[in-house]
Amino acid sequence: MSGRFDPSQADRRWQSRWNEEGSFAADSNSNKPKTYVLEMFPYPSGRIHMGHVRNYTMGDVIARFRRMQGHEVLHPMGWDAFGMPAENAAMERKVHPGEWTWANIRTMREQLKQLGFALDWEREFATCDPAYYGHEQALFLDLFEAGLVYRKESEVNWDPVDMTVLANEQVIEGRGWRSGAPVERRKLAQWFLKITDFADDLLDGLADLKDWPEKVRLMQENWIGRSKGLQFRFRLAEAVDGLSDVEVFTTRPDTIFGASFVAVAADHPIARAAANADPGAAEFIAECKAGGTSAAEIETAEKKGYATGIEVVHPLDPEWRLPVYIANFVLMDYGTGAIFGVPGHDQRDFEFAKQYHLPIRRVVAASTAVASEPIGTEAETAPGVAVNSRFLDGLPSDEAASEVIRRAEQAGWGRGTVQYRLRDWGVSRQRYWGTPIPIIHCANCGAVPVPRDQLPVVLPDDVDFETPGNPLDRHPTWKTVECPACGGPATRETDTLDTFVDSSWYFIRFASQPPDRPFDRTEAEKWLPVAQYIGGVEHAILHLLYARFWTRALQRLGRISISEPFRGLFTQGMVTHETYRAGDGSWLSPDEVRKDGDDWVHIESGVPVTPGRVEKMSKSKRNTVDPEPILAKYGADAVRWFMLSDSPPERDLEWSEAGIEGASRFVQRVWRLASDPKTAEGEDEPLKRKLHRTISAVGEAIDGLQFNKAVAQLYELTTAIEKANPSQTRAEAVRTLLLLVAPMAPHLAEECWALLGEQSMIADASWPTFDPELLIDDEVTLAVQVNGKLRDTLVAPRGLARADVEALALASGNVQRQLAGASPRKIIVVPDRLVNIVA
RNA sequence: GCGGACGUGGCGGAACGGUAGACGCUGGGGACUUAAAAUCCUUUUCCCGAUAGGGAGUGCGGGUUCAAAUCCCGCCGUCCGCACCA
């Protein structure tokens, strides 16, 4: 048999076969061990991109591999379908966000199916379906009733033109990313989830996530940002507006005698009190409030303060007075919104003190001997021993800190506390295309939950996007309702939930989807936690933290027994491509340019093009490659194979035409082997060993998600088979090769499997086993070194005695020449590996 | 500023402290062909050498070790995350 493997025929054929047989439907009642493999579900943006292909290919290999190993595998797919792009499309193209979203889902579903993923499509859902978000509303109410949801005024980035709240990352240089209008800081009543209640649990839980990347655990740890310290009160020298003290937090109580000032946030009650009496203070506060809350915004802002004239008394010395400033760098929502400044040992305080000519005192030193050294050009933040600190003098920093906390608690002016960087999760969005928050506002009864029998609260379809702002808010009837409690006139909450809520529990819904409640506990727990979760590192913090929180909240409510949703996590690298720029600096797409010798030219105009850096595929850089035409040209398996070869999965993968060509070549090589398995009588011992070693190595590589290594192993085996003479072993090796290739190139494997005359599908075949005896060779190649440098290699029987090895090595001509008659001082023998002769 | 990762041929990358460069891509040479495609063979870290062989070599400088890409110390560079966090 000859010819070529034709994916345009084979792909479709096997995809329908798997579909007809329900090969990948997950059976909850199966007796097999259960494995839940999940990739982060996609946002239906329009078309599949290479990043999706890479992500889902990796998950698919794991899913298929586990299935072959005899596991019952749950490998579902769905759509994270709410979000802003749909509304933007609605504004730009005058289509309803739902229509746009569902059309995208149809397109992308077809594209995914062309890749032949072993997915259980029966469980597919989209989060924008009331059948999903209705259950989410029920869960929200569960959290509400458990006291994990509250409403609070909070400061937000407000775009006055689009009339919406912007996330920090949507504020660019102080302006709204769409409207370009200067962003205002505004107070708005928002719904919050009490994630901070779980701060310690979420932090402690990280220690058990052994199969998570260290990097992600660290990022979460830093994000939660637990710090221990002292919270204490400064008494005001004179009460102002009924305020008699100011509360501060510090992680360095040991520096308490180094204090030179107190600074409060612009929103702090003391600041407001000062403003009442002093127009200068009021003006300063107004200045602080202008501008966005983004990180970039804050970074560039100059450190400024305003002396209020108010004074406080040092808690450890009634005679000691400190000035109170209003400062633009003090945050109202971290700690207490007030600090005491220790310029000698905090760089920011140091700069502030320089600017406002405040004392800079040394209270920490390397030793008491250098207590009188002045502080130099920057603050000394390292710990040491306390100096110039009265009763603390000579104590190491940590002991001094404990001593201050002890005294504060004893005297009642302060206490040891823990602060977190983590804030409660604000989930209100002033958008249409999201899950409506199931709350009704009544003038008499306040915020009342929507009764359960009225769920889901469904989004109205008749909305317009002609005017900016939230269409739900200006809908003629939707928000007008009766209060469920008193029957009086009331209005619906028109904010919708942050889309991160949708993705905080979808993995539970995949595992169990009863029509009448969010999930069935017993059913869900058959699958959960997810054994292997795969996605981009960009979700290392938010999504993964929110999902962990949501799972813990459900656990606290007694709804589920697990506390961690994802046992194994893998963050894959991006797909990148070279960028090209025309003379005028505009970006050109890969199919607009052509390589001409060593240079690149614009195909249309023939003008030279400057190749730029290799970067993540993005629309703005125009360096994307659409998977669909590639798929049409090379077939699913070549694309899948390329996604797995070369680059380690956690690193970036550079797309290249040559790479996909290489993958395609491999597909054809396997096909040729299966077309003519060249069987004959007799065994081929070396090939057999190679085969068994490969079975072992490939299994190990896939297990460790080292797909590039599995690929390399399979190339080697393929070459070995090609070079082998016909034998029974060779035929067996071809058959086994197909099994090994099956998780990665499933259509090819099926096609070849059938070619070998197999009746059943390879999808249902078992992963091959290996004989451990065959992994060990009878003969080994020993490296022979002189003074650590390789001088010769020699082949010897395994387990050769030390003395014999030494003799063999010394007999080597190269060794003799190196020794030049001298006798070796020492000979080191590593059995079956190496001899090192020290001359 | 804080935290982290990485640095190996022309390129992507392999390498329990033990033969550096597996495997793939690219390039060179060749076979088959009227020719091409496809395929196959061969070669490809650098330097000296016809070969045998020798020298250098894993960002830079030190160290530990019989032996270091790998462990330790100090630099340099690139990338990522966080950031007035008290």
mmCIF file of N, CA and C in Angstrom, chain A residues 120-180:
data_model
loop_
_atom_site.group_PDB
_atom_site.id
_atom_site.type_symbol
_atom_site.label_atom_id
_atom_site.label_comp_id
_atom_site.label_asym_id
_atom_site.label_seq_id
_atom_site.Cartn_x
_atom_site.Cartn_y
_atom_site.Cartn_z
ATOM 1 N N ASP A 120 -16.364 15.710 26.105
ATOM 2 C CA ASP A 120 -17.735 15.280 26.337
ATOM 3 C C ASP A 120 -18.652 16.447 26.019
ATOM 4 N N TRP A 121 -19.062 16.507 24.753
ATOM 5 C CA TRP A 121 -19.865 17.662 24.312
ATOM 6 C C TRP A 121 -21.256 17.671 24.921
ATOM 7 N N GLU A 122 -21.663 16.538 25.486
ATOM 8 C CA GLU A 122 -22.981 16.485 26.130
ATOM 9 C C GLU A 122 -23.072 17.493 27.278
ATOM 10 N N ARG A 123 -21.948 17.796 27.872
ATOM 11 C CA ARG A 123 -21.963 18.651 29.062
ATOM 12 C C ARG A 123 -21.713 20.122 28.753
ATOM 13 N N GLU A 124 -21.602 20.447 27.476
ATOM 14 C CA GLU A 124 -21.316 21.827 27.079
ATOM 15 C C GLU A 124 -22.380 22.795 27.597
ATOM 16 N N PHE A 125 -21.944 23.941 28.074
ATOM 17 C CA PHE A 125 -22.892 25.034 28.371
ATOM 18 C C PHE A 125 -22.187 26.365 28.212
ATOM 19 N N ALA A 126 -23.011 27.417 28.154
ATOM 20 C CA ALA A 126 -22.461 28.779 28.094
ATOM 21 C C ALA A 126 -22.952 29.528 29.321
ATOM 22 N N THR A 127 -22.073 30.336 29.894
ATOM 23 C CA THR A 127 -22.460 31.024 31.136
ATOM 24 C C THR A 127 -23.540 32.077 30.905
ATOM 25 N N CYS A 128 -23.766 32.472 29.638
ATOM 26 C CA CYS A 128 -24.786 33.495 29.375
ATOM 27 C C CYS A 128 -26.177 32.890 29.236
ATOM 28 N N ASP A 129 -26.247 31.579 29.406
ATOM 29 C CA ASP A 129 -27.536 30.890 29.342
ATOM 30 C C ASP A 129 -28.209 30.998 30.711
ATOM 31 N N PRO A 130 -29.490 31.447 30.749
ATOM 32 C CA PRO A 130 -30.169 31.541 32.057
ATOM 33 C C PRO A 130 -30.139 30.210 32.806
ATOM 34 N N ALA A 131 -30.055 29.108 32.055
ATOM 35 C CA ALA A 131 -29.975 27.789 32.699
ATOM 36 C C ALA A 131 -28.685 27.640 33.477
ATOM 37 N N TYR A 132 -27.705 28.469 33.183
ATOM 38 C CA TYR A 132 -26.489 28.481 34.000
ATOM 39 C C TYR A 132 -26.539 29.615 35.021
ATOM 40 N N TYR A 133 -26.767 30.831 34.527
ATOM 41 C CA TYR A 133 -26.600 31.945 35.454
ATOM 42 C C TYR A 133 -27.713 32.017 36.495
ATOM 43 N N GLY A 134 -28.854 31.344 36.224
ATOM 44 C CA GLY A 134 -29.900 31.252 37.244
ATOM 45 C C GLY A 134 -29.376 30.527 38.482
ATOM 46 N N HIS A 135 -28.627 29.461 38.252
ATOM 47 C CA HIS A 135 -28.048 28.724 39.383
ATOM 48 C C HIS A 135 -26.990 29.559 40.089
ATOM 49 N N GLU A 136 -26.308 30.368 39.306
ATOM 50 C CA GLU A 136 -25.295 31.246 39.895
ATOM 51 C C GLU A 136 -25.970 32.252 40.826
ATOM 52 N N GLN A 137 -27.136 32.741 40.390
ATOM 53 C CA GLN A 137 -27.883 33.673 41.244
ATOM 54 C C GLN A 137 -28.281 32.988 42.551
ATOM 55 N N ALA A 138 -28.673 31.723 42.440
ATOM 56 C CA ALA A 138 -29.041 30.976 43.653
ATOM 57 C C ALA A 138 -27.843 30.854 44.590
ATOM 58 N N LEU A 139 -26.672 30.577 44.018
ATOM 59 C CA LEU A 139 -25.471 30.465 44.853
ATOM 60 C C LEU A 139 -25.127 31.810 45.482
ATOM 61 N N PHE A 140 -25.301 32.866 44.705
ATOM 62 C CA PHE A 140 -25.048 34.211 45.237
ATOM 63 C C PHE A 140 -25.942 34.462 46.456
ATOM 64 N N LEU A 141 -27.203 34.053 46.348
ATOM 65 C CA LEU A 141 -28.121 34.243 47.472
ATOM 66 C C LEU A 141 -27.722 33.372 48.663
ATOM 67 N N ASP A 142 -27.186 32.187 48.372
ATOM 68 C CA ASP A 142 -26.680 31.349 49.468
ATOM 69 C C ASP A 142 -25.580 32.089 50.235
ATOM 70 N N LEU A 143 -24.679 32.669 49.478
ATOM 71 C CA LEU A 143 -23.587 33.407 50.120
ATOM 72 C C LEU A 143 -24.145 34.625 50.858
ATOM 73 N N PHE A 144 -25.122 35.267 50.245
ATOM 74 C CA PHE A 144 -25.765 36.442 50.853
ATOM 75 C C PHE A 144 -26.366 36.068 52.208
ATOM 76 N N GLU A 145 -27.096 34.975 52.212
ATOM 77 C CA GLU A 145 -27.743 34.551 53.460
ATOM 78 C C GLU A 145 -26.720 34.111 54.507
ATOM 79 N N ALA A 146 -25.577 33.648 54.044
ATOM 80 C CA ALA A 146 -24.545 33.224 54.989
ATOM 81 C C ALA A 146 -23.698 34.403 55.459
ATOM 82 N N GLY A 147 -24.063 35.599 55.021
ATOM 83 C CA GLY A 147 -23.343 36.788 55.475
ATOM 84 C C GLY A 147 -22.020 37.008 54.765
ATOM 85 N N LEU A 148 -21.858 36.393 53.596
ATOM 86 C CA LEU A 148 -20.587 36.555 52.875
ATOM 87 C C LEU A 148 -20.680 37.612 51.774
ATOM 88 N N VAL A 149 -21.849 38.282 51.699
ATOM 89 C CA VAL A 149 -22.042 39.325 50.698
ATOM 90 C C VAL A 149 -22.468 40.595 51.422
ATOM 91 N N TYR A 150 -21.887 41.712 51.061
ATOM 92 C CA TYR A 150 -22.341 42.973 51.659
ATOM 93 C C TYR A 150 -22.235 44.102 50.641
ATOM 94 N N ARG A 151 -22.846 45.217 50.985
ATOM 95 C CA ARG A 151 -22.868 46.359 50.087
ATOM 96 C C ARG A 151 -22.134 47.500 50.768
ATOM 97 N N LYS A 152 -21.305 48.169 50.016
ATOM 98 C CA LYS A 152 -20.491 49.221 50.624
ATOM 99 C C LYS A 152 -20.188 50.285 49.589
ATOM 100 N N GLU A 153 -20.055 51.520 50.068
ATOM 101 C CA GLU A 153 -19.588 52.594 49.201
ATOM 102 C C GLU A 153 -18.110 52.358 48.935
ATOM 103 N N SER A 154 -17.725 52.469 47.700
ATOM 104 C CA SER A 154 -16.314 52.244 47.430
ATOM 105 C C SER A 154 -15.854 53.152 46.307
ATOM 106 N N GLU A 155 -14.577 53.445 46.326
ATOM 107 C CA GLU A 155 -14.030 54.351 45.333
ATOM 108 C C GLU A 155 -13.706 53.568 44.060
ATOM 109 N N VAL A 156 -14.134 54.087 42.938
ATOM 110 C CA VAL A 156 -13.920 53.377 41.675
ATOM 111 C C VAL A 156 -13.406 54.331 40.613
ATOM 112 N N ASN A 157 -12.875 53.759 39.537
ATOM 113 C CA ASN A 157 -12.526 54.545 38.351
ATOM 114 C C ASN A 157 -13.811 54.710 37.547
ATOM 115 N N TRP A 158 -14.208 55.941 37.334
ATOM 116 C CA TRP A 158 -15.468 56.178 36.627
ATOM 117 C C TRP A 158 -15.187 56.892 35.328
ATOM 118 N N ASP A 159 -15.695 56.295 34.246
ATOM 119 C CA ASP A 159 -15.570 56.935 32.942
ATOM 120 C C ASP A 159 -16.827 57.771 32.715
ATOM 121 N N PRO A 160 -16.686 59.090 32.703
ATOM 122 C CA PRO A 160 -17.876 59.949 32.647
ATOM 123 C C PRO A 160 -18.554 59.923 31.279
ATOM 124 N N VAL A 161 -17.872 59.489 30.241
ATOM 125 C CA VAL A 161 -18.489 59.450 28.911
ATOM 126 C C VAL A 161 -19.229 58.127 28.708
ATOM 127 N N ASP A 162 -18.542 57.029 28.940
ATOM 128 C CA ASP A 162 -19.193 55.727 28.801
ATOM 129 C C ASP A 162 -20.097 55.423 29.988
ATOM 130 N N MET A 163 -20.023 56.259 31.005
ATOM 131 C CA MET A 163 -20.824 56.109 32.212
ATOM 132 C C MET A 163 -20.724 54.700 32.794
ATOM 133 N N THR A 164 -19.517 54.307 33.022
ATOM 134 C CA THR A 164 -19.323 52.989 33.614
ATOM 135 C C THR A 164 -18.081 52.982 34.487
ATOM 136 N N VAL A 165 -18.043 51.968 35.338
ATOM 137 C CA VAL A 165 -16.856 51.746 36.150
ATOM 138 C C VAL A 165 -15.810 51.050 35.291
ATOM 139 N N LEU A 166 -14.574 51.435 35.451
ATOM 140 C CA LEU A 166 -13.501 50.789 34.710
ATOM 141 C C LEU A 166 -12.600 50.043 35.684
ATOM 142 N N ALA A 167 -12.127 48.912 35.236
ATOM 143 C CA ALA A 167 -11.113 48.206 36.008
ATOM 144 C C ALA A 167 -9.803 48.980 35.877
ATOM 145 N N ASN A 168 -8.894 48.794 36.820
ATOM 146 C CA ASN A 168 -7.627 49.541 36.776
ATOM 147 C C ASN A 168 -6.905 49.376 35.455
ATOM 148 N N GLU A 169 -6.974 48.155 34.926
ATOM 149 C CA GLU A 169 -6.228 47.925 33.693
ATOM 150 C C GLU A 169 -6.901 48.556 32.472
ATOM 151 N N GLN A 170 -8.101 49.110 32.661
ATOM 152 C CA GLN A 170 -8.775 49.787 31.552
ATOM 153 C C GLN A 170 -8.545 51.293 31.590
ATOM 154 N N VAL A 171 -7.761 51.717 32.578
ATOM 155 C CA VAL A 171 -7.426 53.134 32.662
ATOM 156 C C VAL A 171 -6.021 53.298 32.113
ATOM 157 N N ILE A 172 -5.914 54.035 31.009
ATOM 158 C CA ILE A 172 -4.605 54.219 30.388
ATOM 159 C C ILE A 172 -4.237 55.695 30.466
ATOM 160 N N GLU A 173 -3.158 55.955 31.150
ATOM 161 C CA GLU A 173 -2.688 57.323 31.383
ATOM 162 C C GLU A 173 -3.813 58.226 31.876
ATOM 163 N N GLY A 174 -4.558 57.703 32.818
ATOM 164 C CA GLY A 174 -5.586 58.503 33.458
ATOM 165 C C GLY A 174 -6.858 58.658 32.651
ATOM 166 N N ARG A 175 -6.922 57.992 31.492
ATOM 167 C CA ARG A 175 -8.108 58.127 30.651
ATOM 168 C C ARG A 175 -8.758 56.776 30.373
ATOM 169 N N GLY A 176 -10.050 56.814 30.119
ATOM 170 C CA GLY A 176 -10.780 55.596 29.790
ATOM 171 C C GLY A 176 -10.253 55.022 28.488
ATOM 172 N N TRP A 177 -10.081 53.721 28.450
ATOM 173 C CA TRP A 177 -9.454 53.084 27.286
ATOM 174 C C TRP A 177 -10.309 53.200 26.030
ATOM 175 N N ARG A 178 -11.642 53.311 26.183
ATOM 176 C CA ARG A 178 -12.504 53.445 25.010
ATOM 177 C C ARG A 178 -12.811 54.901 24.691
ATOM 178 N N SER A 179 -13.233 55.614 25.729
ATOM 179 C CA SER A 179 -13.725 56.965 25.499
ATOM 180 C C SER A 179 -12.589 57.975 25.419
ATOM 181 N N GLY A 180 -11.489 57.693 26.070
ATOM 182 C CA GLY A 180 -10.393 58.645 26.122
ATOM 183 C C GLY A 180 -10.655 59.787 27.105
#
